[in-house]
Amino acid sequence: MSLKQQALSGAVWSYSQQFGTQLINFAVTIVLARALLPEEFGLIGMIAIFMGIGLTLFDGGMTSSLIRSDKLDDTDYSTVFIFNLLVSLGVYIIIFVFAPFIADFYRQPVLTDVTRIYTLSFVFAAFGSVQNTILTKTMNFKRQALLTIPALLISCLIALIFAYKGFGVWSLVAMTLSNTFVLSIILWFASSWKPSFSFSKEKFRKHFNYGYKLTLSSILDIIFTNIYQIVIGRFFNASVVGFYTRANQLMMMPVGNVSTALNKVAFPLFAEIQNDEERLRNAYKRMMLMVLFVINPIVVLMLVLAEPLTTFLFTDKWLPMVPIFKIICLSGLLYPLHLYNLLILQVKGRSDLYLQLEIFKKILLSVILFISFYYGLHGLLWGQLIFSIFALFINTYFAGNMIGYSTKRQLLDMIPLFLLAGLMGVIVYILDNYWLNNLADSLRLIMNSFCGVLVYLGLSYLFKLDSLLEIKNIIQKK
């Protein structure tokens, strides 16, 4: 199988896994959002940072090093496995000890027990991290999908039972905990690789020297990604954190899934052609534009139809999240651009520059956060968008220089897609507010979305966008 065929097959199965798992997850979350209170989701949002840091410390740079490295043997995998396991246990012990202080910070006593149980997830995940990395490195996304979905179905069933029995926030804890536990068991027994428990200092230094910079960068990113939930949780209340968390998760449903699914294919694919600048540049450009072509209209439709979407999915008790959701959607449009530009730095082995840029951007974010805090919740959200725009120019400048694809050229290629999605949004807004606003929420969503997609595809065909033609060719070949 050629590299192109392997990448296409990997993309299909990666999308199947990503969308399959997220559709199941999303459907269950809708049920849980109707059964639970916003503040119960807010409690999980308050401690998301600790879960993120725990996962990153053992599953960040070291596994990335495995994916991009050639000529690996069992000692490489076993060394990383042992490191992952020891770090996950160490981090968990620290979080267990400091859980009461976390609860005191948020003035939420229940968080002591919730934190201690919830963060067990990354200890369970450590047992299957290398097995999962091997599947990603070999682009065996079909097997990865077939192993992931059963674990998710079991965890969703457990969460629904907990919610039905009235366990509140523990339903969300049970869902995450059971998912990581069951998935690790499945990966352990389904994988042909088993750790030999041989640890090589030489192998460790090799992967650590590459990976620790990415890990530190990821930790910085997680801290400052969750800084808004920390600030909101400390100075507002759990309900507002719940609205913010739910709004962010709803936005990330299309944005994160499309980007992450393709990212799993892009990293090993780009790694294969990292020394061929022209091929890497063309592959990056085509992938980025296709992702934007798919994501932009979805996010714009969600922004314009935020009110009926919220009430239809979560009921009226979640309506306060609508203005929050609209601002977050604007930031979401830029998410894939950050992801793929930073991916170039990883592929090129510039984890040092990656870390330096993350430190600089976090200093910038701190300044913007400090200023925007004085303008309340909406000031914080607009500040988040302003930071995302600044960060985009920084990422595109450095990554673009590595592959001969400057910020100016990237923007010129992207602007038509943003303008097209914006025009579609204006048309849908007029349609919804002047003709369809008296209909039931479900009909408003269906009719506006249908008209929006027709307008978007029609204009794309009229202007002969390359991304539409490329997607059309892919479908015809399949």
Short mmCIF file of C-alpha atoms in Angstrom, two decimals:
data_model
loop_
_atom_site.label_atom_id
_atom_site.label_comp_id
_atom_site.label_asym_id
_atom_site.label_seq_id
_atom_site.Cartn_x
_atom_site.Cartn_y
_atom_site.Cartn_z
CA MET A 1 0.00 0.00 0.00
CA SER A 2 1.43 3.42 -1.02
CA LEU A 3 1.88 6.21 1.52
CA LYS A 4 -1.07 8.10 -0.02
CA GLN A 5 -3.35 5.07 0.15
CA GLN A 6 -2.20 4.34 3.69
CA ALA A 7 -2.92 7.94 4.71
CA LEU A 8 -6.37 7.87 3.07
CA SER A 9 -7.26 4.57 4.70
CA GLY A 10 -5.95 5.87 8.00
CA ALA A 11 -7.99 9.05 7.65
CA VAL A 12 -11.19 7.09 6.96
CA TRP A 13 -10.76 4.87 10.00
CA SER A 14 -9.47 7.70 12.17
CA TYR A 15 -12.58 9.71 11.34
CA SER A 16 -14.75 6.66 11.90
CA GLN A 17 -13.28 6.19 15.34
CA GLN A 18 -13.34 9.86 16.24
CA PHE A 19 -16.88 10.52 15.06
CA GLY A 20 -18.20 7.17 16.22
CA THR A 21 -16.91 7.67 19.74
CA GLN A 22 -17.87 11.31 19.88
CA LEU A 23 -21.39 10.76 18.57
CA ILE A 24 -21.95 8.14 21.25
CA ASN A 25 -20.32 10.35 23.85
CA PHE A 26 -22.29 13.38 22.72
CA ALA A 27 -25.61 11.56 22.78
CA VAL A 28 -24.97 10.34 26.32
CA THR A 29 -23.80 13.79 27.39
CA ILE A 30 -27.07 15.29 26.15
CA VAL A 31 -28.99 12.86 28.34
CA LEU A 32 -26.71 13.62 31.28
CA ALA A 33 -27.03 17.40 30.72
CA ARG A 34 -30.80 17.05 30.93
CA ALA A 35 -30.58 14.94 34.08
CA LEU A 36 -27.80 16.82 35.91
CA LEU A 37 -27.36 20.45 36.92
CA PRO A 38 -24.91 22.89 35.28
CA GLU A 39 -22.95 23.18 38.52
CA GLU A 40 -22.31 19.41 38.52
CA PHE A 41 -20.64 19.74 35.12
CA GLY A 42 -18.85 22.77 36.54
CA LEU A 43 -17.28 20.69 39.30
CA ILE A 44 -15.63 18.45 36.69
CA GLY A 45 -14.57 21.52 34.74
CA MET A 46 -12.81 22.88 37.82
CA ILE A 47 -10.48 19.87 38.05
CA ALA A 48 -10.03 19.24 34.31
CA ILE A 49 -6.61 20.85 34.54
CA PHE A 50 -5.33 18.11 36.86
CA MET A 51 -6.55 15.36 34.55
CA GLY A 52 -4.93 17.12 31.60
CA ILE A 53 -1.58 17.53 33.34
CA GLY A 54 -1.60 13.92 34.52
CA LEU A 55 -2.25 12.60 31.02
CA THR A 56 0.34 14.90 29.46
CA LEU A 57 3.14 14.02 31.85
CA PHE A 58 3.13 10.37 30.84
CA ASP A 59 1.55 10.46 27.39
CA GLY A 60 2.94 13.64 25.89
CA GLY A 61 6.40 13.96 24.42
CA MET A 62 7.65 10.42 25.03
CA THR A 63 4.95 8.77 22.92
CA SER A 64 5.38 11.46 20.26
CA SER A 65 9.05 10.52 20.14
CA LEU A 66 8.08 6.88 19.53
CA ILE A 67 5.84 7.89 16.60
CA ARG A 68 8.47 9.97 14.83
CA SER A 69 11.48 7.69 15.52
CA ASP A 70 12.82 5.00 13.18
CA LYS A 71 14.37 1.64 14.08
CA LEU A 72 12.60 1.04 17.36
CA ASP A 73 12.85 -2.20 19.30
CA ASP A 74 11.17 -3.71 22.33
CA THR A 75 13.47 -1.86 24.71
CA ASP A 76 12.26 1.50 23.36
CA TYR A 77 8.63 0.63 24.00
CA SER A 78 9.29 -0.97 27.39
CA THR A 79 11.36 1.99 28.57
CA VAL A 80 8.58 4.43 27.71
CA PHE A 81 5.97 2.12 29.26
CA ILE A 82 7.82 1.95 32.60
CA PHE A 83 8.35 5.71 32.60
CA ASN A 84 4.65 6.34 31.86
CA LEU A 85 3.53 4.06 34.64
CA LEU A 86 5.87 5.47 37.29
CA VAL A 87 5.07 9.08 36.41
CA SER A 88 1.31 8.49 36.44
CA LEU A 89 1.53 6.92 39.90
CA GLY A 90 3.74 9.73 41.19
CA VAL A 91 1.47 12.46 39.89
CA TYR A 92 -1.60 10.73 41.28
CA ILE A 93 -0.06 10.55 44.76
CA ILE A 94 0.67 14.29 44.65
CA ILE A 95 -2.88 15.10 43.53
CA PHE A 96 -4.32 12.78 46.20
CA VAL A 97 -2.42 14.63 48.92
CA PHE A 98 -3.35 18.10 47.65
CA ALA A 99 -7.02 17.33 46.90
CA PRO A 100 -8.31 19.03 50.11
CA PHE A 101 -6.46 22.23 49.15
CA ILE A 102 -8.04 22.13 45.70
CA ALA A 103 -11.47 21.83 47.32
CA ASP A 104 -10.70 24.75 49.64
CA PHE A 105 -9.54 26.92 46.73
CA TYR A 106 -12.88 26.51 44.95
CA ARG A 107 -14.87 26.45 48.21
CA GLN A 108 -16.38 23.12 47.12
CA PRO A 109 -15.84 20.42 49.83
CA VAL A 110 -17.09 17.62 47.57
CA LEU A 111 -14.10 18.18 45.27
CA THR A 112 -11.76 16.40 47.69
CA ASP A 113 -13.28 12.99 46.99
CA VAL A 114 -14.18 13.80 43.38
CA THR A 115 -10.58 14.79 42.57
CA ARG A 116 -9.08 11.72 44.22
CA ILE A 117 -11.36 9.32 42.34
CA TYR A 118 -11.57 11.15 39.01
CA THR A 119 -7.80 11.46 38.52
CA LEU A 120 -7.32 7.72 38.91
CA SER A 121 -8.19 7.71 35.21
CA PHE A 122 -4.72 8.69 34.05
CA VAL A 123 -3.18 5.89 36.11
CA PHE A 124 -5.44 3.40 34.31
CA ALA A 125 -4.66 5.05 30.97
CA ALA A 126 -0.90 4.60 31.51
CA PHE A 127 -1.24 0.83 31.22
CA GLY A 128 -2.45 1.06 27.61
CA SER A 129 -0.67 4.15 26.36
CA VAL A 130 2.20 2.44 24.52
CA GLN A 131 -0.08 -0.16 22.94
CA ASN A 132 -2.25 2.67 21.63
CA THR A 133 0.84 4.54 20.40
CA ILE A 134 1.95 1.49 18.39
CA LEU A 135 -1.42 1.43 16.62
CA THR A 136 -1.05 5.14 15.80
CA LYS A 137 2.55 4.76 14.59
CA THR A 138 1.58 1.93 12.23
CA MET A 139 -1.56 3.85 11.15
CA ASN A 140 -3.68 0.88 12.21
CA PHE A 141 -6.68 3.10 12.94
CA LYS A 142 -9.17 0.40 11.98
CA ARG A 143 -8.08 -1.78 14.89
CA GLN A 144 -7.84 1.26 17.14
CA ALA A 145 -11.46 2.13 16.37
CA LEU A 146 -12.69 -1.42 16.96
CA LEU A 147 -11.00 -1.45 20.38
CA THR A 148 -12.07 2.01 21.48
CA ILE A 149 -15.82 1.90 20.83
CA PRO A 150 -16.68 -1.08 23.11
CA ALA A 151 -14.95 0.62 26.05
CA LEU A 152 -16.91 3.80 25.39
CA LEU A 153 -20.24 1.97 25.19
CA ILE A 154 -19.62 0.29 28.54
CA SER A 155 -18.65 3.57 30.21
CA CYS A 156 -21.68 5.38 28.78
CA LEU A 157 -23.99 2.68 30.09
CA ILE A 158 -22.43 2.96 33.55
CA ALA A 159 -22.80 6.76 33.53
CA LEU A 160 -26.49 6.55 32.57
CA ILE A 161 -27.15 4.05 35.36
CA PHE A 162 -25.42 6.33 37.88
CA ALA A 163 -27.42 9.34 36.66
CA TYR A 164 -30.70 7.39 36.79
CA LYS A 165 -29.91 6.36 40.38
CA GLY A 166 -29.35 10.01 41.34
CA PHE A 167 -25.59 10.05 41.87
CA GLY A 168 -25.17 13.51 40.30
CA VAL A 169 -21.57 14.50 39.58
CA TRP A 170 -20.42 10.93 40.26
CA SER A 171 -22.10 9.93 37.00
CA LEU A 172 -19.50 11.98 35.13
CA VAL A 173 -16.69 10.58 37.27
CA ALA A 174 -17.85 7.01 36.65
CA MET A 175 -18.00 7.61 32.90
CA THR A 176 -14.38 8.76 32.61
CA LEU A 177 -13.00 6.27 35.10
CA SER A 178 -14.67 3.22 33.57
CA ASN A 179 -13.73 4.28 30.03
CA THR A 180 -9.99 4.49 30.72
CA PHE A 181 -10.03 1.32 32.82
CA VAL A 182 -11.88 -0.83 30.28
CA LEU A 183 -9.93 0.57 27.30
CA SER A 184 -6.58 -0.18 28.93
CA ILE A 185 -7.67 -3.76 29.63
CA ILE A 186 -8.80 -4.20 26.02
CA LEU A 187 -5.56 -2.69 24.64
CA TRP A 188 -3.47 -4.84 26.96
CA PHE A 189 -5.01 -8.14 25.89
CA ALA A 190 -5.61 -7.25 22.22
CA SER A 191 -2.09 -5.97 21.53
CA SER A 192 0.62 -8.34 20.38
CA TRP A 193 3.17 -6.22 22.22
CA LYS A 194 3.73 -6.77 25.93
CA PRO A 195 6.28 -4.89 28.05
CA SER A 196 9.45 -6.78 28.86
CA PHE A 197 10.09 -4.46 31.84
CA SER A 198 13.58 -3.77 30.49
CA PHE A 199 14.63 -0.17 31.03
CA SER A 200 17.42 1.40 28.99
CA LYS A 201 18.99 4.64 30.17
CA GLU A 202 20.24 5.29 26.65
CA LYS A 203 16.77 4.82 25.13
CA PHE A 204 15.24 6.91 27.89
CA ARG A 205 17.62 9.82 27.22
CA LYS A 206 16.87 9.63 23.50
CA HIS A 207 13.10 9.86 23.88
CA PHE A 208 13.20 12.14 26.91
CA ASN A 209 15.48 14.69 25.24
CA TYR A 210 12.98 15.02 22.42
CA GLY A 211 9.85 14.61 24.47
CA TYR A 212 10.35 16.67 27.61
CA LYS A 213 10.13 19.96 25.71
CA LEU A 214 6.84 18.92 24.12
CA THR A 215 5.61 17.76 27.52
CA LEU A 216 6.47 21.08 29.16
CA SER A 217 4.84 22.89 26.23
CA SER A 218 1.71 20.77 26.59
CA ILE A 219 1.57 21.37 30.34
CA LEU A 220 1.78 25.10 29.76
CA ASP A 221 -0.95 24.82 27.16
CA ILE A 222 -3.19 22.80 29.49
CA ILE A 223 -2.67 25.21 32.38
CA PHE A 224 -3.52 28.23 30.29
CA THR A 225 -6.31 26.48 28.38
CA ASN A 226 -7.93 25.71 31.72
CA ILE A 227 -6.98 29.01 33.34
CA TYR A 228 -10.37 30.42 32.40
CA GLN A 229 -12.14 27.60 34.21
CA ILE A 230 -9.90 28.19 37.23
CA VAL A 231 -10.58 31.94 37.28
CA ILE A 232 -14.31 31.50 36.64
CA GLY A 233 -14.56 28.79 39.27
CA ARG A 234 -12.73 30.87 41.87
CA PHE A 235 -14.36 34.25 41.27
CA PHE A 236 -17.79 33.27 39.91
CA ASN A 237 -19.46 29.94 40.72
CA ALA A 238 -19.78 26.30 39.66
CA SER A 239 -22.81 27.01 37.43
CA VAL A 240 -20.86 29.51 35.32
CA VAL A 241 -18.02 26.99 35.00
CA GLY A 242 -20.62 24.47 33.87
CA PHE A 243 -21.93 26.84 31.19
CA TYR A 244 -18.39 27.63 30.01
CA THR A 245 -17.35 23.96 30.00
CA ARG A 246 -20.45 22.82 28.16
CA ALA A 247 -20.14 25.63 25.60
CA ASN A 248 -16.49 24.76 24.96
CA GLN A 249 -17.26 21.04 24.63
CA LEU A 250 -20.11 21.73 22.22
CA MET A 251 -17.85 23.89 20.05
CA MET A 252 -15.11 21.26 20.15
CA MET A 253 -17.50 18.55 19.02
CA PRO A 254 -16.95 19.33 15.31
CA VAL A 255 -13.75 21.39 15.61
CA GLY A 256 -11.80 19.09 17.89
CA ASN A 257 -13.01 15.86 16.31
CA VAL A 258 -12.20 16.77 12.72
CA SER A 259 -8.85 18.27 13.69
CA THR A 260 -7.81 15.53 16.12
CA ALA A 261 -8.86 12.68 13.84
CA LEU A 262 -6.86 14.09 10.96
CA ASN A 263 -3.99 14.99 13.28
CA LYS A 264 -3.56 11.30 14.15
CA VAL A 265 -3.02 10.64 10.45
CA ALA A 266 -1.07 13.83 9.75
CA PHE A 267 1.68 13.33 12.33
CA PRO A 268 2.98 9.96 11.07
CA LEU A 269 2.31 11.02 7.47
CA PHE A 270 4.23 14.29 7.81
CA ALA A 271 6.99 12.44 9.67
CA GLU A 272 7.48 10.20 6.61
CA ILE A 273 8.09 13.20 4.31
CA GLN A 274 9.68 15.60 6.83
CA ASN A 275 12.85 15.96 4.74
CA ASP A 276 11.02 16.74 1.47
CA GLU A 277 10.01 20.38 1.93
CA GLU A 278 7.84 20.63 -1.17
CA ARG A 279 5.84 17.47 -0.44
CA LEU A 280 5.47 18.46 3.20
CA ARG A 281 4.29 21.95 2.27
CA ASN A 282 1.76 20.65 -0.25
CA ALA A 283 0.47 17.97 2.12
CA TYR A 284 0.13 20.51 4.92
CA LYS A 285 -1.67 23.04 2.72
CA ARG A 286 -4.15 20.53 1.31
CA MET A 287 -4.93 19.05 4.70
CA MET A 288 -5.35 22.42 6.41
CA LEU A 289 -7.66 23.80 3.72
CA MET A 290 -9.81 20.67 3.66
CA VAL A 291 -10.23 20.82 7.43
CA LEU A 292 -11.21 24.50 7.28
CA PHE A 293 -13.59 23.80 4.40
CA VAL A 294 -15.45 21.28 6.56
CA ILE A 295 -15.22 23.00 9.95
CA ASN A 296 -15.97 26.64 9.08
CA PRO A 297 -19.61 26.23 7.95
CA ILE A 298 -20.41 23.94 10.88
CA VAL A 299 -19.05 26.38 13.46
CA VAL A 300 -20.73 29.36 11.81
CA LEU A 301 -24.07 27.53 11.75
CA MET A 302 -23.70 26.69 15.44
CA LEU A 303 -22.90 30.33 16.23
CA VAL A 304 -25.89 31.71 14.33
CA LEU A 305 -28.26 29.05 15.66
CA ALA A 306 -26.86 28.98 19.20
CA GLU A 307 -30.19 29.61 20.97
CA PRO A 308 -32.34 26.90 19.32
CA LEU A 309 -29.38 24.51 19.40
CA THR A 310 -28.94 24.96 23.16
CA THR A 311 -32.61 24.60 24.08
CA PHE A 312 -33.08 21.64 21.75
CA LEU A 313 -30.11 19.74 23.13
CA PHE A 314 -29.95 20.72 26.78
CA THR A 315 -33.31 22.42 27.63
CA ASP A 316 -33.94 26.00 28.78
CA LYS A 317 -31.88 25.67 31.98
CA TRP A 318 -28.74 25.91 29.83
CA LEU A 319 -29.76 29.14 28.00
CA PRO A 320 -27.27 31.32 29.98
CA MET A 321 -24.47 29.59 28.08
CA VAL A 322 -25.64 30.99 24.67
CA PRO A 323 -23.64 34.29 24.73
CA ILE A 324 -20.62 32.38 26.07
CA PHE A 325 -20.96 29.81 23.29
CA LYS A 326 -21.09 32.43 20.52
CA ILE A 327 -17.76 34.00 21.52
CA ILE A 328 -16.13 30.59 21.97
CA CYS A 329 -17.21 29.62 18.44
CA LEU A 330 -15.18 32.52 17.03
CA SER A 331 -12.09 31.20 18.77
CA GLY A 332 -12.91 27.69 17.53
CA LEU A 333 -12.54 28.78 13.91
CA LEU A 334 -8.81 29.30 14.53
CA TYR A 335 -8.20 26.05 16.44
CA PRO A 336 -7.16 23.86 13.45
CA LEU A 337 -4.68 26.49 12.30
CA HIS A 338 -2.88 26.44 15.63
CA LEU A 339 -2.88 22.65 15.70
CA TYR A 340 -1.36 22.05 12.27
CA ASN A 341 1.23 24.82 12.45
CA LEU A 342 2.51 23.47 15.76
CA LEU A 343 2.49 19.98 14.26
CA ILE A 344 5.10 21.14 11.73
CA LEU A 345 7.44 22.12 14.58
CA GLN A 346 7.06 18.66 16.11
CA VAL A 347 7.63 16.87 12.81
CA LYS A 348 10.75 18.93 12.17
CA GLY A 349 12.08 17.93 15.59
CA ARG A 350 12.09 21.53 16.86
CA SER A 351 10.68 20.75 20.28
CA ASP A 352 13.02 23.43 21.68
CA LEU A 353 11.40 26.15 19.56
CA TYR A 354 7.99 24.67 20.35
CA LEU A 355 8.64 25.16 24.06
CA GLN A 356 10.04 28.68 23.62
CA LEU A 357 6.98 29.76 21.65
CA GLU A 358 4.63 28.26 24.23
CA ILE A 359 6.38 30.15 27.04
CA PHE A 360 6.18 33.42 25.12
CA LYS A 361 2.52 32.92 24.24
CA LYS A 362 1.60 32.08 27.83
CA ILE A 363 3.24 35.30 29.03
CA LEU A 364 1.17 37.14 26.43
CA LEU A 365 -1.97 35.30 27.55
CA SER A 366 -1.29 36.22 31.18
CA VAL A 367 -1.15 39.91 30.26
CA ILE A 368 -4.37 39.70 28.24
CA LEU A 369 -6.08 37.72 31.01
CA PHE A 370 -5.06 40.28 33.63
CA ILE A 371 -6.47 43.15 31.56
CA SER A 372 -9.66 41.40 30.44
CA PHE A 373 -10.51 40.19 33.96
CA TYR A 374 -11.63 43.71 34.90
CA TYR A 375 -14.34 43.55 32.21
CA GLY A 376 -16.09 40.54 33.72
CA LEU A 377 -16.92 37.18 32.18
CA HIS A 378 -17.47 38.46 28.65
CA GLY A 379 -14.27 40.46 28.87
CA LEU A 380 -12.41 37.24 29.66
CA LEU A 381 -13.98 35.52 26.64
CA TRP A 382 -13.17 38.33 24.21
CA GLY A 383 -9.65 38.40 25.62
CA GLN A 384 -9.37 34.69 24.84
CA LEU A 385 -10.28 35.42 21.21
CA ILE A 386 -7.77 38.29 20.98
CA PHE A 387 -5.03 36.04 22.30
CA SER A 388 -5.92 33.33 19.77
CA ILE A 389 -5.47 35.83 16.92
CA PHE A 390 -2.05 36.95 18.21
CA ALA A 391 -1.00 33.31 18.69
CA LEU A 392 -2.03 32.50 15.12
CA PHE A 393 0.43 34.99 13.68
CA ILE A 394 3.19 33.66 15.92
CA ASN A 395 2.58 30.00 15.00
CA THR A 396 2.21 30.59 11.27
CA TYR A 397 5.36 32.71 11.14
CA PHE A 398 7.73 30.14 12.62
CA ALA A 399 6.13 26.98 11.21
CA GLY A 400 5.63 28.60 7.81
CA ASN A 401 9.30 29.52 7.55
CA MET A 402 10.25 25.86 8.00
CA ILE A 403 8.28 24.68 4.98
CA GLY A 404 8.36 27.79 2.77
CA TYR A 405 4.72 28.65 3.46
CA SER A 406 4.64 32.15 4.93
CA THR A 407 1.94 33.67 7.12
CA LYS A 408 0.83 35.90 4.26
CA ARG A 409 0.44 32.95 1.86
CA GLN A 410 -1.43 30.92 4.46
CA LEU A 411 -3.83 33.80 5.15
CA LEU A 412 -4.43 34.42 1.46
CA ASP A 413 -5.32 30.74 1.01
CA MET A 414 -7.60 30.70 4.08
CA ILE A 415 -9.47 34.00 3.67
CA PRO A 416 -11.83 32.78 0.88
CA LEU A 417 -13.01 29.93 3.13
CA PHE A 418 -13.70 32.29 6.05
CA LEU A 419 -15.51 34.79 3.79
CA LEU A 420 -17.63 32.04 2.27
CA ALA A 421 -18.65 30.69 5.67
CA GLY A 422 -19.36 34.23 6.89
CA LEU A 423 -21.61 34.96 3.91
CA MET A 424 -23.49 31.74 4.54
CA GLY A 425 -23.88 32.78 8.19
CA VAL A 426 -25.40 36.14 7.25
CA ILE A 427 -27.92 34.45 4.95
CA VAL A 428 -28.90 31.91 7.63
CA TYR A 429 -29.20 34.67 10.26
CA ILE A 430 -31.61 36.63 8.06
CA LEU A 431 -33.56 33.50 7.23
CA ASP A 432 -33.85 32.43 10.87
CA ASN A 433 -34.76 35.83 12.31
CA TYR A 434 -37.27 36.95 9.68
CA TRP A 435 -38.93 33.77 8.43
CA LEU A 436 -38.28 30.76 10.64
CA ASN A 437 -38.04 32.15 14.18
CA ASN A 438 -41.60 31.08 15.10
CA LEU A 439 -41.00 27.41 14.30
CA ALA A 440 -40.09 24.69 16.80
CA ASP A 441 -36.37 24.51 17.65
CA SER A 442 -35.92 21.22 15.79
CA LEU A 443 -37.44 22.62 12.58
CA ARG A 444 -35.40 25.82 12.85
CA LEU A 445 -32.22 23.79 13.12
CA ILE A 446 -33.08 21.44 10.26
CA MET A 447 -34.32 24.06 7.79
CA ASN A 448 -31.62 26.63 8.52
CA SER A 449 -28.86 24.03 8.38
CA PHE A 450 -30.18 22.60 5.12
CA CYS A 451 -30.36 26.03 3.51
CA GLY A 452 -26.95 26.98 4.88
CA VAL A 453 -25.27 23.86 3.50
CA LEU A 454 -26.90 24.40 0.09
CA VAL A 455 -25.68 27.99 0.01
CA TYR A 456 -22.17 27.02 1.11
CA LEU A 457 -21.79 24.16 -1.36
CA GLY A 458 -23.37 26.21 -4.15
CA LEU A 459 -20.99 29.12 -3.64
CA SER A 460 -18.05 26.71 -3.32
CA TYR A 461 -18.97 25.15 -6.66
CA LEU A 462 -19.53 28.56 -8.25
CA PHE A 463 -16.10 29.79 -7.20
CA LYS A 464 -14.50 26.40 -7.91
CA LEU A 465 -12.80 26.01 -4.55
CA ASP A 466 -9.98 23.45 -4.66
CA SER A 467 -11.04 21.91 -1.35
CA LEU A 468 -14.49 21.02 -2.71
CA LEU A 469 -12.98 19.45 -5.82
CA GLU A 470 -10.49 17.48 -3.73
CA ILE A 471 -13.17 16.12 -1.39
CA LYS A 472 -15.28 15.25 -4.43
CA ASN A 473 -12.38 13.30 -5.95
CA ILE A 474 -11.77 11.42 -2.69
CA ILE A 475 -15.45 10.40 -2.50
CA GLN A 476 -15.52 9.29 -6.14
CA LYS A 477 -12.37 7.18 -5.69
CA LYS A 478 -13.90 5.49 -2.65
#
